[in-house]
mmCIF file with all atom_site columns, C-alpha atoms in Angstrom:
data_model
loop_
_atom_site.group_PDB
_atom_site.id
_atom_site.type_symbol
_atom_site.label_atom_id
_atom_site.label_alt_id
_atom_site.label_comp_id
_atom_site.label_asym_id
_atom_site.label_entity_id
_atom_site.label_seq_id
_atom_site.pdbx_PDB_ins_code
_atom_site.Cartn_x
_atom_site.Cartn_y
_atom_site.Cartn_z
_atom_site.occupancy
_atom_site.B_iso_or_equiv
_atom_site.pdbx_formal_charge
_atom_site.auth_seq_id
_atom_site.auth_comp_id
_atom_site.auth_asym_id
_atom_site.auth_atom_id
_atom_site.pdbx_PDB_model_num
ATOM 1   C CA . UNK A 1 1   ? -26.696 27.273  37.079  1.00 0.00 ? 1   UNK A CA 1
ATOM 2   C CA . UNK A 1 2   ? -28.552 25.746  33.677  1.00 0.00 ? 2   UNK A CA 1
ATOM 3   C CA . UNK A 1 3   ? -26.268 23.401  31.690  1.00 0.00 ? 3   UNK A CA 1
ATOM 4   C CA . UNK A 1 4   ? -23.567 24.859  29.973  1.00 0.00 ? 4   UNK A CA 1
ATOM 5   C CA . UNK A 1 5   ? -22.377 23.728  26.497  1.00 0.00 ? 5   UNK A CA 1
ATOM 6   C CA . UNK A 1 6   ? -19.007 23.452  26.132  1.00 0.00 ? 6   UNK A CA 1
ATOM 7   C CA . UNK A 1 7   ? -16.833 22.379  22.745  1.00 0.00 ? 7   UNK A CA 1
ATOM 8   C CA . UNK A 1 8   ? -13.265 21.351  22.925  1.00 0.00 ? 8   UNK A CA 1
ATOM 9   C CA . UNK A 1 9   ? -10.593 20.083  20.540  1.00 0.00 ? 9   UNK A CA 1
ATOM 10  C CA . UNK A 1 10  ? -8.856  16.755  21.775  1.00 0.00 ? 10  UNK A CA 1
ATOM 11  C CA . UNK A 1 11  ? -5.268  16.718  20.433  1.00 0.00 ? 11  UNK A CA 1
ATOM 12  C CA . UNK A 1 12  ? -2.603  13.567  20.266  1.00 0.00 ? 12  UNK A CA 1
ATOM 13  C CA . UNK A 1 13  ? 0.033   12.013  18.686  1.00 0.00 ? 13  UNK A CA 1
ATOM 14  C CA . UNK A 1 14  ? 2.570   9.503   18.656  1.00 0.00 ? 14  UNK A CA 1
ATOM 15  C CA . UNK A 1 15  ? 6.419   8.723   17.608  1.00 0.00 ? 15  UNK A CA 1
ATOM 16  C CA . UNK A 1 16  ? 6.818   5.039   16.022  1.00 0.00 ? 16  UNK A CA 1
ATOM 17  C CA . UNK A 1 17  ? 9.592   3.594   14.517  1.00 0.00 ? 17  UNK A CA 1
ATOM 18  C CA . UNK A 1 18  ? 9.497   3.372   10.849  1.00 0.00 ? 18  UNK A CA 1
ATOM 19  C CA . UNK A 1 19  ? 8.267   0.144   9.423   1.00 0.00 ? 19  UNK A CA 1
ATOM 20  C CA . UNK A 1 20  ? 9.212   0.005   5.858   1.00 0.00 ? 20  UNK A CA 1
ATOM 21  C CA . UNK A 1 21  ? 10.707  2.179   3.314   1.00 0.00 ? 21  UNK A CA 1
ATOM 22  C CA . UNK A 1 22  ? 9.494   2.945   -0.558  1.00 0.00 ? 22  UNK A CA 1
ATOM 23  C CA . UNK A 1 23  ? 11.917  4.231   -2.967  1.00 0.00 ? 23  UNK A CA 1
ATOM 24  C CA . UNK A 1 24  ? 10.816  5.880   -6.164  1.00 0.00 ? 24  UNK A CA 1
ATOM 25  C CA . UNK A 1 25  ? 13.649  5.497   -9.194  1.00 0.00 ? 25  UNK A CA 1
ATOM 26  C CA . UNK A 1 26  ? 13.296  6.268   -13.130 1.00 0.00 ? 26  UNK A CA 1
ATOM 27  C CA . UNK A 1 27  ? 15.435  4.801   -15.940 1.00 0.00 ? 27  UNK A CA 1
ATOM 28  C CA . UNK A 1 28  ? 15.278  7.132   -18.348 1.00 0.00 ? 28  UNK A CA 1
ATOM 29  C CA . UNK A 1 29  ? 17.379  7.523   -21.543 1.00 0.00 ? 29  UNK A CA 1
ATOM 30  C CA . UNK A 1 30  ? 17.351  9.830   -24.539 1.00 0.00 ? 30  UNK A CA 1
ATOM 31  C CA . UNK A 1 31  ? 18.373  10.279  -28.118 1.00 0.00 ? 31  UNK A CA 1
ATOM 32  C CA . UNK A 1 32  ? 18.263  10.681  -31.523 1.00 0.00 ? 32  UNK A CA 1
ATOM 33  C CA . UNK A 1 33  ? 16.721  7.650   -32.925 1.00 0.00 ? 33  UNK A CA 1
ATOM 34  C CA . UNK A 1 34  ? 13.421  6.525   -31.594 1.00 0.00 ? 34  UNK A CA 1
ATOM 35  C CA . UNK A 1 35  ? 13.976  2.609   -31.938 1.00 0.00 ? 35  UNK A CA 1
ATOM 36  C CA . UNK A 1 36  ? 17.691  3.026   -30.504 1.00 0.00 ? 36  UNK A CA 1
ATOM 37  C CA . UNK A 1 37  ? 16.503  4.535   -27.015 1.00 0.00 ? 37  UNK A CA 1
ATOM 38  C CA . UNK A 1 38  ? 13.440  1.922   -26.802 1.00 0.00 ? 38  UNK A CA 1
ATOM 39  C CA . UNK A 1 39  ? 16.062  -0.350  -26.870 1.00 0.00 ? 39  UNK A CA 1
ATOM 40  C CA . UNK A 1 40  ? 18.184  1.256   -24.562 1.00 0.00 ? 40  UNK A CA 1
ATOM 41  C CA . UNK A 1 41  ? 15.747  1.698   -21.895 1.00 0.00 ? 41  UNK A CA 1
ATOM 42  C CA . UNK A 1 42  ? 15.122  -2.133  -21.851 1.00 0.00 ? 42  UNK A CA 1
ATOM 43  C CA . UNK A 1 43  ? 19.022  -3.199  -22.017 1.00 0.00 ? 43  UNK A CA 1
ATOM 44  C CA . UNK A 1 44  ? 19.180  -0.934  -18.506 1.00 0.00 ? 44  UNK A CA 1
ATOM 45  C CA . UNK A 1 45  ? 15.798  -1.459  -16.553 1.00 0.00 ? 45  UNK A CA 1
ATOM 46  C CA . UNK A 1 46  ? 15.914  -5.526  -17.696 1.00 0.00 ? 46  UNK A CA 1
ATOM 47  C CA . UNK A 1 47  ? 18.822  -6.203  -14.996 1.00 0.00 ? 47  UNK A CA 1
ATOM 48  C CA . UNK A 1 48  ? 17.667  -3.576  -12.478 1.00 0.00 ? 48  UNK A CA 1
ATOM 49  C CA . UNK A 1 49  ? 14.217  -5.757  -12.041 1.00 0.00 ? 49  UNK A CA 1
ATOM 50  C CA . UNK A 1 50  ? 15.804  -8.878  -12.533 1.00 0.00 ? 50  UNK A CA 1
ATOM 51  C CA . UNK A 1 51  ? 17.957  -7.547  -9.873  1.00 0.00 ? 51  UNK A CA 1
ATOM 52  C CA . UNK A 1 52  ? 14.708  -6.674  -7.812  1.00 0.00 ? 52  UNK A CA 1
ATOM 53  C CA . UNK A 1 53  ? 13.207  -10.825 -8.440  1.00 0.00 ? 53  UNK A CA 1
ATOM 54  C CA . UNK A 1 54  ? 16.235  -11.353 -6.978  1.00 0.00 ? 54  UNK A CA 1
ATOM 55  C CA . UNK A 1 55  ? 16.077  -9.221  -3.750  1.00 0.00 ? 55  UNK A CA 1
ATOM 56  C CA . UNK A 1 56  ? 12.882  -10.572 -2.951  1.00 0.00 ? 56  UNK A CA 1
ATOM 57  C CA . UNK A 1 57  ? 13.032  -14.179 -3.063  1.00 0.00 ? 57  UNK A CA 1
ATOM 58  C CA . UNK A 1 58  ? 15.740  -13.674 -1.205  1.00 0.00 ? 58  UNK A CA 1
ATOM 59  C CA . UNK A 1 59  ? 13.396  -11.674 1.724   1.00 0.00 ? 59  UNK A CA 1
ATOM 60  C CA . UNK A 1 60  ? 15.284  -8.515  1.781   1.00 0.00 ? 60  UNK A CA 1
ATOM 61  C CA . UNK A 1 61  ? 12.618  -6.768  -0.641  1.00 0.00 ? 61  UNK A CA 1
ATOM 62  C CA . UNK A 1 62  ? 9.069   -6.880  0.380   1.00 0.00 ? 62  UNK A CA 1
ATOM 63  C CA . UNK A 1 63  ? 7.282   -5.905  -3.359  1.00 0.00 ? 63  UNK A CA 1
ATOM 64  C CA . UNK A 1 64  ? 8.069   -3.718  -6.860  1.00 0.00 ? 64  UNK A CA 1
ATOM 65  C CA . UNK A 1 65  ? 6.077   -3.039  -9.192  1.00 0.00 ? 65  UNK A CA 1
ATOM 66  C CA . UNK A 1 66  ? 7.199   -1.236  -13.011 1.00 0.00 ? 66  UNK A CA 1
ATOM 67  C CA . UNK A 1 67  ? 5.508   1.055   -14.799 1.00 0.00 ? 67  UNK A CA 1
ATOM 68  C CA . UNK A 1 68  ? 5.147   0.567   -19.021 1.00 0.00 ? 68  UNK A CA 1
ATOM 69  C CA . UNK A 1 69  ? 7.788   2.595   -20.365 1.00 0.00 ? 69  UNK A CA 1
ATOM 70  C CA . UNK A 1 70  ? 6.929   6.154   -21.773 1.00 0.00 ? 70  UNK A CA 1
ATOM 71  C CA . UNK A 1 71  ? 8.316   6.906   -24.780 1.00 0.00 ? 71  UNK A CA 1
ATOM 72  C CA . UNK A 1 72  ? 8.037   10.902  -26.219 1.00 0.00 ? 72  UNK A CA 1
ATOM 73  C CA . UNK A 1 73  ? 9.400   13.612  -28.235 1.00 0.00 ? 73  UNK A CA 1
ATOM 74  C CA . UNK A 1 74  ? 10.994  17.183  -27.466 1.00 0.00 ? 74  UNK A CA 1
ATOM 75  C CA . UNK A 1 75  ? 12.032  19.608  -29.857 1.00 0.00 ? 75  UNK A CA 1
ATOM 76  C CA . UNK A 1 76  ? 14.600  21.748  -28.155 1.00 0.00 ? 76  UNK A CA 1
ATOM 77  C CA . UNK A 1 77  ? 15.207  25.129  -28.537 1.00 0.00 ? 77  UNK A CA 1
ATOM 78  C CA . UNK A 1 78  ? 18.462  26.836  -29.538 1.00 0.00 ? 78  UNK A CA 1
ATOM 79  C CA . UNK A 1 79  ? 20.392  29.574  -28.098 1.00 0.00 ? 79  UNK A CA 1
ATOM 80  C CA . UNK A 1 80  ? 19.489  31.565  -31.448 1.00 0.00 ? 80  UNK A CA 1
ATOM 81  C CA . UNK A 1 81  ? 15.750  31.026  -30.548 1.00 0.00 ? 81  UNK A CA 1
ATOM 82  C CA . UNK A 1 82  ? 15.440  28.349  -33.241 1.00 0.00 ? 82  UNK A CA 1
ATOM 83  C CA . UNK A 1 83  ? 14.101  24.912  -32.832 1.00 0.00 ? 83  UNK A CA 1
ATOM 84  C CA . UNK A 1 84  ? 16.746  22.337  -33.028 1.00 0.00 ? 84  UNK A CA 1
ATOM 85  C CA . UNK A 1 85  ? 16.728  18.569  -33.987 1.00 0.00 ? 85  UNK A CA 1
ATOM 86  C CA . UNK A 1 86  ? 14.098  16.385  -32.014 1.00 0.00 ? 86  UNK A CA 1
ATOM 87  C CA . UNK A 1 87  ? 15.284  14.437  -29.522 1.00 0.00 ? 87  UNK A CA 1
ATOM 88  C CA . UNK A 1 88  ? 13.512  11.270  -28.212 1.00 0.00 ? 88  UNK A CA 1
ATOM 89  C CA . UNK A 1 89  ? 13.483  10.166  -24.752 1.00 0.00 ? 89  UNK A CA 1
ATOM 90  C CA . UNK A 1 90  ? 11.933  6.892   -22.974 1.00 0.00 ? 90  UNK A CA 1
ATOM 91  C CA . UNK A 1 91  ? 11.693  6.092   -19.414 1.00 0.00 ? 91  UNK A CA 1
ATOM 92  C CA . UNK A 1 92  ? 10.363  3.892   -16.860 1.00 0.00 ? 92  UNK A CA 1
ATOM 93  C CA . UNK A 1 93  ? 9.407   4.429   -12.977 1.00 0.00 ? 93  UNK A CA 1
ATOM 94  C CA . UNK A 1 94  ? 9.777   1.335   -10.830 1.00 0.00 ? 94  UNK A CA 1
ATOM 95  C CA . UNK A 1 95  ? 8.822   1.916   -6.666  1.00 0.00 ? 95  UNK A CA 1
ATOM 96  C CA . UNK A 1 96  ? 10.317  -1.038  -4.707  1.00 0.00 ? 96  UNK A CA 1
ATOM 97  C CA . UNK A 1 97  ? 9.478   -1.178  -0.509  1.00 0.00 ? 97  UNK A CA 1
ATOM 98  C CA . UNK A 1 98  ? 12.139  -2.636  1.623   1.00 0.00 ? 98  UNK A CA 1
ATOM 99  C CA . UNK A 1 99  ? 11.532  -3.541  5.113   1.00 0.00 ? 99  UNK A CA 1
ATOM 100 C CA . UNK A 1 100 ? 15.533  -3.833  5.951   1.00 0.00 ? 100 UNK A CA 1
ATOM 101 C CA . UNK A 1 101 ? 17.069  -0.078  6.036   1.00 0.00 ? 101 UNK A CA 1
ATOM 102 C CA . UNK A 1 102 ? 20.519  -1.710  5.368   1.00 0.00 ? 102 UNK A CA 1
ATOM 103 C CA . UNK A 1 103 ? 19.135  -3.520  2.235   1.00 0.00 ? 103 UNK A CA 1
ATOM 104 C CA . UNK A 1 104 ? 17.620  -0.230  0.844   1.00 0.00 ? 104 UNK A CA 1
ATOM 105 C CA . UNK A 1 105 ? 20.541  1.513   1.616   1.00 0.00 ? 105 UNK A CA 1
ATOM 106 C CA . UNK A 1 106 ? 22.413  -1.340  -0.424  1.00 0.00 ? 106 UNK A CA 1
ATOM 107 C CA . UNK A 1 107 ? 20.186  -1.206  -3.626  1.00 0.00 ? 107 UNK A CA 1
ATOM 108 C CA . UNK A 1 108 ? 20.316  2.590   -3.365  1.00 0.00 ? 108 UNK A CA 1
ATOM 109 C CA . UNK A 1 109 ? 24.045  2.842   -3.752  1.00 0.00 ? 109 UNK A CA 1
ATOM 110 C CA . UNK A 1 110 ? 24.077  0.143   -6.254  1.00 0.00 ? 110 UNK A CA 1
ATOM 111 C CA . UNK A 1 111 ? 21.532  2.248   -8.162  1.00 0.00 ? 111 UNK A CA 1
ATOM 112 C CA . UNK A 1 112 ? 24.189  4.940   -8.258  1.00 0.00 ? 112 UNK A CA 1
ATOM 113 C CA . UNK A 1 113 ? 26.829  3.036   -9.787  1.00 0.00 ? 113 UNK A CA 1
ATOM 114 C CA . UNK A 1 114 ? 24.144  2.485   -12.972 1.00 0.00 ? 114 UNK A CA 1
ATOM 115 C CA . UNK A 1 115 ? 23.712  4.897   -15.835 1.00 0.00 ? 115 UNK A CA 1
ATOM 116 C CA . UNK A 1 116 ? 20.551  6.433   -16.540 1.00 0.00 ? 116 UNK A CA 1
ATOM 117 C CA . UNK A 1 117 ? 19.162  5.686   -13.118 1.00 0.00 ? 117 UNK A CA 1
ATOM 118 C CA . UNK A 1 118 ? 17.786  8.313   -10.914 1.00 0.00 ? 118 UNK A CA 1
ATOM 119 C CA . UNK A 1 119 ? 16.367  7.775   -7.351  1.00 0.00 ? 119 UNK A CA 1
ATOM 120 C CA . UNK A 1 120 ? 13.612  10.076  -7.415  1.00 0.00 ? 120 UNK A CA 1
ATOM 121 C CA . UNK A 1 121 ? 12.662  9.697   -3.293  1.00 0.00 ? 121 UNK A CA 1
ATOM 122 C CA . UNK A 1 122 ? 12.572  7.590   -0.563  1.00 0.00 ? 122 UNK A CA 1
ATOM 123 C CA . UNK A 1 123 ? 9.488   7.691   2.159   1.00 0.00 ? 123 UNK A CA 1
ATOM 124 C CA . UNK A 1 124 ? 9.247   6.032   5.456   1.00 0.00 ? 124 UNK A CA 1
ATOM 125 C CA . UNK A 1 125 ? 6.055   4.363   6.442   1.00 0.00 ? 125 UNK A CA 1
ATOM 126 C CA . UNK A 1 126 ? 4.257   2.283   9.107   1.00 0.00 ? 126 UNK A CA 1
ATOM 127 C CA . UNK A 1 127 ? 3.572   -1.088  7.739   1.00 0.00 ? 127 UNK A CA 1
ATOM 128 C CA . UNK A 1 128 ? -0.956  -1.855  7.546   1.00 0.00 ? 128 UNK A CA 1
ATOM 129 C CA . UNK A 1 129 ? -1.079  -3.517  10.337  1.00 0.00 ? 129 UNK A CA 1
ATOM 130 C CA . UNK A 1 130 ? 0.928   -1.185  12.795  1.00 0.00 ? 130 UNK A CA 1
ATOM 131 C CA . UNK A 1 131 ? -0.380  2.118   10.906  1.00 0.00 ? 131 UNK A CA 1
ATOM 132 C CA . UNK A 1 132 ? -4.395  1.246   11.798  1.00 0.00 ? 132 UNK A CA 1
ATOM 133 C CA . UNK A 1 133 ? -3.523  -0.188  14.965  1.00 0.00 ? 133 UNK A CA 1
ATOM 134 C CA . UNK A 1 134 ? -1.927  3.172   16.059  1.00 0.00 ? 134 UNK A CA 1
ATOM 135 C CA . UNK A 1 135 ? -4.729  5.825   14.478  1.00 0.00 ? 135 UNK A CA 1
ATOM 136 C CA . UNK A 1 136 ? -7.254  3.841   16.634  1.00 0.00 ? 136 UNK A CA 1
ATOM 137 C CA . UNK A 1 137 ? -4.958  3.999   19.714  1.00 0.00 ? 137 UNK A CA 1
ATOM 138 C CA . UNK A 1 138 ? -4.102  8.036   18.731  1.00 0.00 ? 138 UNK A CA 1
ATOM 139 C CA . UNK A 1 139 ? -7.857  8.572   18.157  1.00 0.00 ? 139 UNK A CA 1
ATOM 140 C CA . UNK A 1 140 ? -8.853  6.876   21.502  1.00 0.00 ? 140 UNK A CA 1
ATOM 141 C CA . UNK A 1 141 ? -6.416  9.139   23.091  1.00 0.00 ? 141 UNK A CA 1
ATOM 142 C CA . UNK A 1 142 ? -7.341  12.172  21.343  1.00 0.00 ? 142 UNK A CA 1
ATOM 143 C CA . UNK A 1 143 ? -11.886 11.580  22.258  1.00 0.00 ? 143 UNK A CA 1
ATOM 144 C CA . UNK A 1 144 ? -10.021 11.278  25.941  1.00 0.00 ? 144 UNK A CA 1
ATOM 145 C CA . UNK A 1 145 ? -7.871  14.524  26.107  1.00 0.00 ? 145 UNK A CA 1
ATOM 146 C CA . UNK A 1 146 ? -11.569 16.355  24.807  1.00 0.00 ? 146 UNK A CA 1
ATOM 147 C CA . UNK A 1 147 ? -12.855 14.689  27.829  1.00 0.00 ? 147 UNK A CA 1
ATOM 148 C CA . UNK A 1 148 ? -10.204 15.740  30.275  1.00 0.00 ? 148 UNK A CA 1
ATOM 149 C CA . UNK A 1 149 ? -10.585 19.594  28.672  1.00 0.00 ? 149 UNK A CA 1
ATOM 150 C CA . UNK A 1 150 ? -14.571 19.554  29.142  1.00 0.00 ? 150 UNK A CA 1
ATOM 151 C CA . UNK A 1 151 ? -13.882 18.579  32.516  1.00 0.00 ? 151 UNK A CA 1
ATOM 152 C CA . UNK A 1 152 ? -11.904 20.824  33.209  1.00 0.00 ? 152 UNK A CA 1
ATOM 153 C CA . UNK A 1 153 ? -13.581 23.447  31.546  1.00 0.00 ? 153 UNK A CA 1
ATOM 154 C CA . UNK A 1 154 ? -16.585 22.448  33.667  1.00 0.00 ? 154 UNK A CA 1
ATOM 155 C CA . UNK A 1 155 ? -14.779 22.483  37.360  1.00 0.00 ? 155 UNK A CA 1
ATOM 156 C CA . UNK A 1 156 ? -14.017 25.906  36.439  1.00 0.00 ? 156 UNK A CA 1
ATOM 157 C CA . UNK A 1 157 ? -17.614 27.029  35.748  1.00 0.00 ? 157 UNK A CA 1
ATOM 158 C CA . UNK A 1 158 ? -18.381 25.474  39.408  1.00 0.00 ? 158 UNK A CA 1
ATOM 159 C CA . UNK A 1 159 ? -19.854 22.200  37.251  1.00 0.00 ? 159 UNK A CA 1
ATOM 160 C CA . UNK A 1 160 ? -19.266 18.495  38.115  1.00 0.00 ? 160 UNK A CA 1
ATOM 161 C CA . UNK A 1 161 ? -20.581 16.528  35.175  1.00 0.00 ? 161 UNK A CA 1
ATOM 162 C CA . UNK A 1 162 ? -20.141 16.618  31.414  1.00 0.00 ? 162 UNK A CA 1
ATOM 163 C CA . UNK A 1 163 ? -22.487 14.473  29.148  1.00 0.00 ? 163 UNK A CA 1
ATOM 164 C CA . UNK A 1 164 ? -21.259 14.582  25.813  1.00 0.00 ? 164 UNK A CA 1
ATOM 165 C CA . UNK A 1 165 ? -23.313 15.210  22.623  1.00 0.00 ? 165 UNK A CA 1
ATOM 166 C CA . UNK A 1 166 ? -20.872 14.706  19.304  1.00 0.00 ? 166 UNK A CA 1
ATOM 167 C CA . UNK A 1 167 ? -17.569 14.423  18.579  1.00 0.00 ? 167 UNK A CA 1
ATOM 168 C CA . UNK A 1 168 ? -16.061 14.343  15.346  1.00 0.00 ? 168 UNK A CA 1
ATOM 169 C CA . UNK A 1 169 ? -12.893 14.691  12.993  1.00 0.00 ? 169 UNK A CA 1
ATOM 170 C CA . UNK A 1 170 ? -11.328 18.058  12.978  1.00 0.00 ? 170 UNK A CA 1
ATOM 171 C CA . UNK A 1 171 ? -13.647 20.601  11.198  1.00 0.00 ? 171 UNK A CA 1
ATOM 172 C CA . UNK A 1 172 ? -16.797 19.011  10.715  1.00 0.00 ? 172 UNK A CA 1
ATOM 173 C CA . UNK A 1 173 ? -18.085 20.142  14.149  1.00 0.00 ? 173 UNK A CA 1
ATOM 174 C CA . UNK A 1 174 ? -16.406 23.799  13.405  1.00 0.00 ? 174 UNK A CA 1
ATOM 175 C CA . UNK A 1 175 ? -16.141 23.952  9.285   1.00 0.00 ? 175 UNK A CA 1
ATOM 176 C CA . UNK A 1 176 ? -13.878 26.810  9.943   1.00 0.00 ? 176 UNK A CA 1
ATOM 177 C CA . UNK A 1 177 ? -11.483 25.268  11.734  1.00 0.00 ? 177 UNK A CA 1
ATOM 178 C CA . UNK A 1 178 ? -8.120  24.477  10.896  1.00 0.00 ? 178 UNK A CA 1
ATOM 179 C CA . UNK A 1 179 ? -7.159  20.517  9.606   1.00 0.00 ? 179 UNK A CA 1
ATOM 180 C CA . UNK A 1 180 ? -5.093  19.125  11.674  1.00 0.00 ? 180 UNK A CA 1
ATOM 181 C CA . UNK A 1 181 ? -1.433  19.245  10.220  1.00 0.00 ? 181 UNK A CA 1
ATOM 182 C CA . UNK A 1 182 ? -0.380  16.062  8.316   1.00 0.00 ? 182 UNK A CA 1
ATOM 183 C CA . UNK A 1 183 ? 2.259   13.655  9.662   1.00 0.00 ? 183 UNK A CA 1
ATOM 184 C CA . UNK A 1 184 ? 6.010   13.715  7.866   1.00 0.00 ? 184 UNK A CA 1
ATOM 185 C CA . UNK A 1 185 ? 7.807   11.274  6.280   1.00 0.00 ? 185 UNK A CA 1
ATOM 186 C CA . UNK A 1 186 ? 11.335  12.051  6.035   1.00 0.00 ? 186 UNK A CA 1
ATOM 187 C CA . UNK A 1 187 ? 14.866  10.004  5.436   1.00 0.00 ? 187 UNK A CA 1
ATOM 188 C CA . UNK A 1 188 ? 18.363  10.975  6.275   1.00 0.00 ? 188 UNK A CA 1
ATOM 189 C CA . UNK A 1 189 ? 21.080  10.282  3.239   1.00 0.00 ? 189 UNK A CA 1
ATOM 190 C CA . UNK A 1 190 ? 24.554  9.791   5.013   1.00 0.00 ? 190 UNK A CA 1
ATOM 191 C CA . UNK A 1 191 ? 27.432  8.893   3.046   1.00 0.00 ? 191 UNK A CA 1
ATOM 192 C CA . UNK A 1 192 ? 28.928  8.979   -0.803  1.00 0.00 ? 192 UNK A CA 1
ATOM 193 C CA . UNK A 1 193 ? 29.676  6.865   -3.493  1.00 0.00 ? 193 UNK A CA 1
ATOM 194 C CA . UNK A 1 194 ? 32.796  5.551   -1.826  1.00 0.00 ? 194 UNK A CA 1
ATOM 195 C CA . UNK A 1 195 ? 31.412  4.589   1.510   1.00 0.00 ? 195 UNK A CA 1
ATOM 196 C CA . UNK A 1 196 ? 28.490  3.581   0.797   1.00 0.00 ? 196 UNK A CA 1
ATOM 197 C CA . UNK A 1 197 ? 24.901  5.298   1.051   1.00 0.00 ? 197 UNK A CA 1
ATOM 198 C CA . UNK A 1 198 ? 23.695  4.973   4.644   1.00 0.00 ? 198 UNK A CA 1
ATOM 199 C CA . UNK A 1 199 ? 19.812  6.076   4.570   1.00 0.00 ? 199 UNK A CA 1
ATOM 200 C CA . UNK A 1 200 ? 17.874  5.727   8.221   1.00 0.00 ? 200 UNK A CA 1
ATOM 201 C CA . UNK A 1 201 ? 14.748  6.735   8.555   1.00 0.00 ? 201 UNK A CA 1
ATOM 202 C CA . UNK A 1 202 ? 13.355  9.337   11.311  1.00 0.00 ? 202 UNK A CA 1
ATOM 203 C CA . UNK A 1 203 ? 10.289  8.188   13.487  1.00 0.00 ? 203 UNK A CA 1
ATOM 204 C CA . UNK A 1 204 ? 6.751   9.071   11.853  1.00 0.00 ? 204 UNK A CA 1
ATOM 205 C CA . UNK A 1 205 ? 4.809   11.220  13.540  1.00 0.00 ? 205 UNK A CA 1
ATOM 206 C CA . UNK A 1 206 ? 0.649   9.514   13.932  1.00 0.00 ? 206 UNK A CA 1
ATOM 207 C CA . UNK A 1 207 ? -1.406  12.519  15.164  1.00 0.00 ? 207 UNK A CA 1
ATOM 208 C CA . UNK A 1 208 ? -5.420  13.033  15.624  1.00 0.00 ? 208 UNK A CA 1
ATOM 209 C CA . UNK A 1 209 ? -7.214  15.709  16.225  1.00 0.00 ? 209 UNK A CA 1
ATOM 210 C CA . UNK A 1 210 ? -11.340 15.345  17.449  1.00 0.00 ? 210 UNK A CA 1
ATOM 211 C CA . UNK A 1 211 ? -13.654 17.776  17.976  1.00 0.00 ? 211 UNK A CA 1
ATOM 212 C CA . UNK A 1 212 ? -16.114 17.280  21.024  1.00 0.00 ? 212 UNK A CA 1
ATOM 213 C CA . UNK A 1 213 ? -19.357 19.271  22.497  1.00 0.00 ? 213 UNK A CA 1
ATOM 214 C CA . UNK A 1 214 ? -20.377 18.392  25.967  1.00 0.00 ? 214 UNK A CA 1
ATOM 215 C CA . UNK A 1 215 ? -23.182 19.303  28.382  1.00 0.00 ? 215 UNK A CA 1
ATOM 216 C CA . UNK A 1 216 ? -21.901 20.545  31.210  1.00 0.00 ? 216 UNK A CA 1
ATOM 217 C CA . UNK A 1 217 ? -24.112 19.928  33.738  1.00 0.00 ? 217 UNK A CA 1
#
């Protein structure tokens, strides 16, 4: 039999702990007087980032960062259809990553005790290091599942050797093919305002998905 060219898809993925976790909150405020909620913002997001200095010389927040506050107008309308009086709003976004659940979980539930704070998310993430160490071990594994298919693909055709020619992400051997489907970041909110907020985060999910054409010889 002539050689036989065969194309697989290598598929794998891994469950890892949850390095680190990034909360999203906005201070926002709103009013009449333009001047009067400038200076209302800052009276509420001054302590909350003085709050956040604090949590990280301390070590229990790795880094924050602030936005500049936006500051705009909205003219409302009425139940009548008519526009009523503007009303001015102004609001900052502030992302802080902890690497302690119990310490996010602790500004979190402080956050709720504050007016005009809202926590807009929380995502769980692989710190650098750990995050490219395991796409180069979930790739590696991925090239040698396409192997293992072409071989087997090539025992079945009465074939003993498979030489291989490319490989490649997901779709740029095959443009039609599907992407592989992205990894999820998701956190669990347990708890009220009298207990306490209790937020643990879920494993996350590293997947890769290779394309690979072989000679099967």
């Amino acid at each position: 039999m002539s050689d036989v060219t065969v194309t697989v898809r290598g598929e794998h993925e891994e469950r890892i702990p949850a390095e680190q976790g990034v909360v999203r909150v906005t201070v926002h405020v709103e009013g009449r007087d333009r001047g009067t909620v400038v200076e209302q913002l800052a009276a509420l997001a001054t302590p909350v980032r003085a709050d956040l200095d604090s949590r990280q010389s301390a070590g229990a927040l790795l880094r924050w960062t602030s936005s500049r506050a936006n500051v705009w107008t909205e003219r409302p309308w009425g139940p009548d259809g008519a526009r009523l009086a503007p009303v001015q709003h102004a609001s900052v976004e502030i992302t802080a990553t902890f690497t302690d659940p119990a310490a996010l979980s602790a500004w979190v539930d402080d956050l709720a005790r504050r007016e005009g704070t809202q926590v807009d998310g929380v995502a769980w993430e692989l710190g650098e290091t750990t995050a490219a160490a395991a796409r180069d071990r979930v790739s590696a594994a991925a090239v040698r599942d396409a192997v293992e298919r072409a071989t087997a693909y090539a025992a079945a055709l009465g074939l003993h050797t498979v030489v291989p020619i490319a490989v490649a992400d997901t779709g740029l051997l095959s443009p039609d093919s599907a992407p592989a489907a992205p990894r999820m970041l998701r956190a669990t909110a347990v708890g009220g305002a009298e207990s306490g907020m209790d937020l643990r985060p879920e494993d996350i999910t590293v997947s890769a998905s290779v394309e690979a054409r072989f000679l099967a010889r």
